[in-house]
PDB file of C-alpha atoms in Angstrom:
ATOM      1  CA  MET A   1      10.367  -6.387   2.648  1.00  0.00           C
ATOM      2  CA  SER A   2       7.373  -3.686   2.681  1.00  0.00           C
ATOM      3  CA  LYS A   3       4.503  -3.329   4.749  1.00  0.00           C
ATOM      4  CA  ALA A   4       1.287  -4.910   3.743  1.00  0.00           C
ATOM      5  CA  ILE A   5      -2.412  -4.965   4.545  1.00  0.00           C
ATOM      6  CA  GLY A   6      -4.796  -7.719   3.903  1.00  0.00           C
ATOM      7  CA  MET A   7      -8.386  -8.740   4.615  1.00  0.00           C
ATOM      8  CA  ILE A   8     -10.672 -12.019   4.139  1.00  0.00           C
ATOM      9  CA  GLU A   9     -14.404 -11.454   3.813  1.00  0.00           C
ATOM     10  CA  TYR A  10     -16.639 -14.955   4.730  1.00  0.00           C
ATOM     11  CA  LYS A  11     -20.570 -15.767   4.374  1.00  0.00           C
ATOM     12  CA  THR A  12     -20.186 -17.054   8.154  1.00  0.00           C
ATOM     13  CA  VAL A  13     -19.082 -16.190  11.243  1.00  0.00           C
ATOM     14  CA  SER A  14     -17.812 -19.877  12.184  1.00  0.00           C
ATOM     15  CA  ALA A  15     -15.640 -19.974   8.946  1.00  0.00           C
ATOM     16  CA  GLY A  16     -14.213 -16.382   9.535  1.00  0.00           C
ATOM     17  CA  ILE A  17     -13.191 -16.458  12.924  1.00  0.00           C
ATOM     18  CA  THR A  18     -11.674 -20.158  11.951  1.00  0.00           C
ATOM     19  CA  ALA A  19     -10.023 -18.481   9.074  1.00  0.00           C
ATOM     20  CA  THR A  20      -8.652 -15.669  11.183  1.00  0.00           C
ATOM     21  CA  ASP A  21      -7.386 -18.165  13.367  1.00  0.00           C
ATOM     22  CA  LEU A  22      -5.421 -19.985  10.771  1.00  0.00           C
ATOM     23  CA  MET A  23      -4.258 -16.376   9.392  1.00  0.00           C
ATOM     24  CA  VAL A  24      -2.557 -15.467  12.636  1.00  0.00           C
ATOM     25  CA  LYS A  25      -1.179 -19.339  13.088  1.00  0.00           C
ATOM     26  CA  THR A  26       0.000 -19.500   9.316  1.00  0.00           C
ATOM     27  CA  ALA A  27       2.750 -16.411   9.170  1.00  0.00           C
ATOM     28  CA  ASP A  28       3.891 -13.652  11.493  1.00  0.00           C
ATOM     29  CA  VAL A  29       1.186 -11.146  11.017  1.00  0.00           C
ATOM     30  CA  ASP A  30      -0.998  -8.665  13.514  1.00  0.00           C
ATOM     31  CA  LEU A  31      -4.526  -8.720  13.418  1.00  0.00           C
ATOM     32  CA  ILE A  32      -5.830  -4.892  13.047  1.00  0.00           C
ATOM     33  CA  GLU A  33      -9.553  -6.520  12.871  1.00  0.00           C
ATOM     34  CA  ALA A  34     -11.886  -9.053  13.400  1.00  0.00           C
ATOM     35  CA  GLN A  35     -15.477  -8.933  13.733  1.00  0.00           C
ATOM     36  CA  THR A  36     -19.094  -9.682  12.645  1.00  0.00           C
ATOM     37  CA  VAL A  37     -20.513  -7.321  10.077  1.00  0.00           C
ATOM     38  CA  CYS A  38     -23.571  -7.057   8.441  1.00  0.00           C
ATOM     39  CA  PRO A  39     -25.375  -9.563   7.459  1.00  0.00           C
ATOM     40  CA  GLY A  40     -23.981 -11.990   9.773  1.00  0.00           C
ATOM     41  CA  LYS A  41     -20.622 -11.945   7.612  1.00  0.00           C
ATOM     42  CA  TYR A  42     -17.051 -11.908   9.048  1.00  0.00           C
ATOM     43  CA  ILE A  43     -14.430  -9.924   8.294  1.00  0.00           C
ATOM     44  CA  ALA A  44     -10.386 -10.006   9.607  1.00  0.00           C
ATOM     45  CA  ILE A  45      -7.610  -7.947   8.598  1.00  0.00           C
ATOM     46  CA  ILE A  46      -4.041  -8.246   9.316  1.00  0.00           C
ATOM     47  CA  THR A  47      -0.834  -6.492   8.797  1.00  0.00           C
ATOM     48  CA  GLY A  48       3.030  -7.431   8.640  1.00  0.00           C
ATOM     49  CA  GLU A  49       5.418  -8.132   6.018  1.00  0.00           C
ATOM     50  CA  LEU A  50       3.716  -8.568   2.390  1.00  0.00           C
ATOM     51  CA  SER A  51       4.936 -12.157   2.158  1.00  0.00           C
ATOM     52  CA  ALA A  52       3.361 -13.210   5.675  1.00  0.00           C
ATOM     53  CA  VAL A  53       0.374 -11.589   4.413  1.00  0.00           C
ATOM     54  CA  ARG A  54      -0.093 -12.951   1.470  1.00  0.00           C
ATOM     55  CA  SER A  55       0.279 -16.234   2.731  1.00  0.00           C
ATOM     56  CA  ALA A  56      -2.006 -16.009   5.566  1.00  0.00           C
ATOM     57  CA  VAL A  57      -4.502 -14.640   3.295  1.00  0.00           C
ATOM     58  CA  ASP A  58      -4.099 -17.157   0.452  1.00  0.00           C
ATOM     59  CA  ASN A  59      -4.151 -20.114   2.955  1.00  0.00           C
ATOM     60  CA  ALA A  60      -7.586 -19.097   4.839  1.00  0.00           C
ATOM     61  CA  ARG A  61      -9.044 -18.197   1.212  1.00  0.00           C
ATOM     62  CA  HIS A  62      -8.019 -21.729   0.141  1.00  0.00           C
ATOM     63  CA  THR A  63      -9.304 -23.842   3.349  1.00  0.00           C
ATOM     64  CA  PHE A  64     -12.504 -22.133   3.402  1.00  0.00           C
ATOM     65  CA  GLU A  65     -13.528 -21.543  -0.486  1.00  0.00           C
ATOM     66  CA  LEU A  66     -17.321 -22.756   0.219  1.00  0.00           C
ATOM     67  CA  GLN A  67     -18.021 -19.397   2.867  1.00  0.00           C
ATOM     68  CA  TYR A  68     -15.328 -17.532   1.196  1.00  0.00           C
ATOM     69  CA  ILE A  69     -16.732 -13.891  -0.255  1.00  0.00           C
ATOM     70  CA  ASP A  70     -13.727 -11.801  -1.126  1.00  0.00           C
ATOM     71  CA  SER A  71     -10.021 -10.950   0.242  1.00  0.00           C
ATOM     72  CA  PHE A  72      -7.386  -8.636  -1.117  1.00  0.00           C
ATOM     73  CA  VAL A  73      -3.541  -7.969  -0.301  1.00  0.00           C
ATOM     74  CA  LEU A  74      -2.051  -4.623  -0.528  1.00  0.00           C
ATOM     75  CA  GLY A  75       1.523  -3.995  -0.213  1.00  0.00           C
ATOM     76  CA  ASN A  76       2.681  -0.457   0.776  1.00  0.00           C
ATOM     77  CA  PRO A  77      -0.777   0.706   1.656  1.00  0.00           C
ATOM     78  CA  ASP A  78      -1.277   4.060   2.108  1.00  0.00           C
ATOM     79  CA  GLU A  79      -1.152   5.202   5.770  1.00  0.00           C
ATOM     80  CA  SER A  80      -4.254   6.742   6.097  1.00  0.00           C
ATOM     81  CA  ILE A  81      -6.167   3.552   5.976  1.00  0.00           C
ATOM     82  CA  PHE A  82      -5.568   2.565   9.192  1.00  0.00           C
ATOM     83  CA  PRO A  83      -6.845   5.486  11.048  1.00  0.00           C
ATOM     84  CA  ALA A  84      -9.507   5.613   8.761  1.00  0.00           C
ATOM     85  CA  ILE A  85     -10.499   2.176   9.405  1.00  0.00           C
ATOM     86  CA  VAL A  86     -10.845   2.592  12.968  1.00  0.00           C
ATOM     87  CA  GLY A  87     -12.523   6.072  12.965  1.00  0.00           C
ATOM     88  CA  THR A  88      -9.539   8.026  14.316  1.00  0.00           C
ATOM     89  CA  THR A  89      -8.595  10.460  11.196  1.00  0.00           C
ATOM     90  CA  GLU A  90      -8.375  13.910  12.277  1.00  0.00           C
ATOM     91  CA  VAL A  91      -9.873  16.099   9.663  1.00  0.00           C
ATOM     92  CA  GLY A  92      -9.224  20.011   9.042  1.00  0.00           C
ATOM     93  CA  SER A  93     -11.140  21.620   6.728  1.00  0.00           C
ATOM     94  CA  VAL A  94     -13.407  20.058   3.986  1.00  0.00           C
ATOM     95  CA  SER A  95     -13.400  21.361   0.278  1.00  0.00           C
ATOM     96  CA  ALA A  96     -15.200  18.696  -1.197  1.00  0.00           C
ATOM     97  CA  LEU A  97     -16.450  15.175  -0.395  1.00  0.00           C
ATOM     98  CA  GLY A  98     -16.006  12.243  -2.172  1.00  0.00           C
ATOM     99  CA  VAL A  99     -17.834   9.004  -1.258  1.00  0.00           C
ATOM    100  CA  ILE A 100     -17.321   5.703  -3.058  1.00  0.00           C
ATOM    101  CA  GLU A 101     -19.705   2.500  -1.825  1.00  0.00           C
ATOM    102  CA  THR A 102     -19.344  -0.924  -2.158  1.00  0.00           C
ATOM    103  CA  PHE A 103     -21.445  -4.114  -2.278  1.00  0.00           C
ATOM    104  CA  ASP A 104     -18.338  -5.878   0.246  1.00  0.00           C
ATOM    105  CA  ALA A 105     -16.173  -4.759   2.590  1.00  0.00           C
ATOM    106  CA  ALA A 106     -12.881  -6.097   0.866  1.00  0.00           C
ATOM    107  CA  GLN A 107     -13.252  -3.841  -1.904  1.00  0.00           C
ATOM    108  CA  ILE A 108     -13.832  -0.639  -0.398  1.00  0.00           C
ATOM    109  CA  ILE A 109     -10.449  -0.811   1.212  1.00  0.00           C
ATOM    110  CA  VAL A 110      -8.898  -1.325  -2.257  1.00  0.00           C
ATOM    111  CA  ALA A 111     -10.782   1.488  -3.778  1.00  0.00           C
ATOM    112  CA  ALA A 112      -9.797   3.938  -0.720  1.00  0.00           C
ATOM    113  CA  ASP A 113      -6.246   2.813  -0.917  1.00  0.00           C
ATOM    114  CA  ASN A 114      -6.255   3.904  -4.809  1.00  0.00           C
ATOM    115  CA  ALA A 115      -8.153   6.905  -4.075  1.00  0.00           C
ATOM    116  CA  VAL A 116      -5.576   8.298  -1.738  1.00  0.00           C
ATOM    117  CA  LYS A 117      -2.771   7.339  -3.923  1.00  0.00           C
ATOM    118  CA  THR A 118      -4.379   9.154  -7.262  1.00  0.00           C
ATOM    119  CA  ALA A 119      -4.613  12.764  -5.787  1.00  0.00           C
ATOM    120  CA  GLU A 120      -3.995  14.950  -3.032  1.00  0.00           C
ATOM    121  CA  VAL A 121      -7.225  13.940  -0.912  1.00  0.00           C
ATOM    122  CA  LYS A 122      -7.520  12.999   2.627  1.00  0.00           C
ATOM    123  CA  LEU A 123      -9.291   9.727   3.486  1.00  0.00           C
ATOM    124  CA  ILE A 124     -12.086  10.506   6.252  1.00  0.00           C
ATOM    125  CA  GLU A 125     -13.687   7.519   7.041  1.00  0.00           C
ATOM    126  CA  ILE A 126     -13.926   3.817   5.809  1.00  0.00           C
ATOM    127  CA  ARG A 127     -17.006   2.312   6.995  1.00  0.00           C
ATOM    128  CA  LEU A 128     -16.766  -1.973   6.445  1.00  0.00           C
ATOM    129  CA  ALA A 129     -20.260  -3.425   6.461  1.00  0.00           C
ATOM    130  CA  ARG A 130     -21.650  -2.521   9.982  1.00  0.00           C
ATOM    131  CA  GLY A 131     -25.571  -1.315  10.107  1.00  0.00           C
ATOM    132  CA  MET A 132     -25.348  -1.434   6.081  1.00  0.00           C
ATOM    133  CA  CYS A 133     -26.568  -5.385   4.956  1.00  0.00           C
ATOM    134  CA  GLY A 134     -22.716  -5.865   4.000  1.00  0.00           C
ATOM    135  CA  LYS A 135     -22.014  -2.758   2.040  1.00  0.00           C
ATOM    136  CA  SER A 136     -19.512  -0.515   2.882  1.00  0.00           C
ATOM    137  CA  TYR A 137     -18.309   3.110   1.814  1.00  0.00           C
ATOM    138  CA  ALA A 138     -15.206   4.908   2.038  1.00  0.00           C
ATOM    139  CA  ILE A 139     -15.238   9.350   2.458  1.00  0.00           C
ATOM    140  CA  ILE A 140     -12.502  11.490   1.340  1.00  0.00           C
ATOM    141  CA  THR A 141     -12.295  15.504   1.076  1.00  0.00           C
ATOM    142  CA  GLY A 142      -9.953  17.627  -1.280  1.00  0.00           C
ATOM    143  CA  GLU A 143     -10.211  19.974  -3.716  1.00  0.00           C
ATOM    144  CA  VAL A 144     -12.849  19.494  -6.203  1.00  0.00           C
ATOM    145  CA  ALA A 145     -10.914  17.828  -8.838  1.00  0.00           C
ATOM    146  CA  ALA A 146      -8.784  16.213  -6.624  1.00  0.00           C
ATOM    147  CA  VAL A 147     -11.495  14.466  -5.314  1.00  0.00           C
ATOM    148  CA  ASP A 148     -12.989  13.810  -8.834  1.00  0.00           C
ATOM    149  CA  ALA A 149      -9.681  12.152  -9.964  1.00  0.00           C
ATOM    150  CA  ALA A 150      -9.524  10.213  -6.932  1.00  0.00           C
ATOM    151  CA  ILE A 151     -13.224   8.619  -6.836  1.00  0.00           C
ATOM    152  CA  GLU A 152     -12.487   8.040 -11.002  1.00  0.00           C
ATOM    153  CA  ARG A 153      -9.466   6.199  -9.721  1.00  0.00           C
ATOM    154  CA  ALA A 154     -11.105   4.231  -7.120  1.00  0.00           C
ATOM    155  CA  LYS A 155     -14.001   3.309  -9.426  1.00  0.00           C
ATOM    156  CA  ASP A 156     -12.016   1.726 -11.519  1.00  0.00           C
ATOM    157  CA  ALA A 157      -9.944  -0.471  -9.016  1.00  0.00           C
ATOM    158  CA  VAL A 158     -13.057  -1.872  -7.966  1.00  0.00           C
ATOM    159  CA  MET A 159     -14.857  -2.161 -11.437  1.00  0.00           C
ATOM    160  CA  PRO A 160     -13.710  -5.680 -12.357  1.00  0.00           C
ATOM    161  CA  SER A 161     -14.755  -7.178  -9.231  1.00  0.00           C
ATOM    162  CA  GLY A 162     -18.408  -6.152  -9.673  1.00  0.00           C
ATOM    163  CA  MET A 163     -18.646  -4.912  -6.381  1.00  0.00           C
ATOM    164  CA  LEU A 164     -18.963  -1.174  -7.080  1.00  0.00           C
ATOM    165  CA  LEU A 165     -22.094   0.144  -5.922  1.00  0.00           C
ATOM    166  CA  ASP A 166     -22.342   3.918  -6.372  1.00  0.00           C
ATOM    167  CA  SER A 167     -20.285   7.193  -6.034  1.00  0.00           C
ATOM    168  CA  THR A 168     -20.576  10.759  -5.803  1.00  0.00           C
ATOM    169  CA  VAL A 169     -18.735  14.230  -5.676  1.00  0.00           C
ATOM    170  CA  ILE A 170     -19.914  16.865  -3.660  1.00  0.00           C
ATOM    171  CA  ALA A 171     -18.332  20.437  -4.189  1.00  0.00           C
ATOM    172  CA  ARG A 172     -18.570  22.675  -1.196  1.00  0.00           C
ATOM    173  CA  PRO A 173     -20.786  20.798   1.275  1.00  0.00           C
ATOM    174  CA  ASP A 174     -22.815  22.580   3.612  1.00  0.00           C
ATOM    175  CA  ALA A 175     -21.694  22.652   7.175  1.00  0.00           C
ATOM    176  CA  LYS A 176     -24.592  21.088   8.634  1.00  0.00           C
ATOM    177  CA  LEU A 177     -23.671  18.010   6.571  1.00  0.00           C
ATOM    178  CA  ILE A 178     -20.114  18.247   7.464  1.00  0.00           C
ATOM    179  CA  GLU A 179     -20.608  18.509  11.276  1.00  0.00           C
ATOM    180  CA  LYS A 180     -22.668  15.101  10.766  1.00  0.00           C
ATOM    181  CA  ILE A 181     -20.165  12.974   8.963  1.00  0.00           C
ATOM    182  CA  ILE A 182     -17.132  14.281  10.902  1.00  0.00           C
TER     183      ILE A 182
END
């Protein structure tokens, strides 16, 4: 049995709330996040044993197919995903910054998980579609080569979904920028 994280994303708030209720009733999972995001979409993030998370997400996905946007289930996600989602990551020094942006909320978590598992990088933040018209982004830091490799892997992970929007790597970002980001 392994720890897992799963997420659903819906076009409507009513479908999202109902699907979230169904997920927590379907299996023994914990609700990490459930909220309305721009532009009036709804996301829910759950965690628990892999089989329970998979069952809950699959059940919600197939029950509300017309309003469904995207979902994922990740077995054994990197532990840095959780604080990055809720904005509690502690960041020390910053050598380089990597940013990856997606058109939806679900794929950015997949991208971030792939990034931090690829190279020696630290996840600073995962911004889930709040105030961004439904788009999402993740910011990582580390040495330039590591950030480069991590961003490339993250792009490869989300490319098949068609949700990749943009990415960048900034070597030695200015302290004024770092102060605003962190």
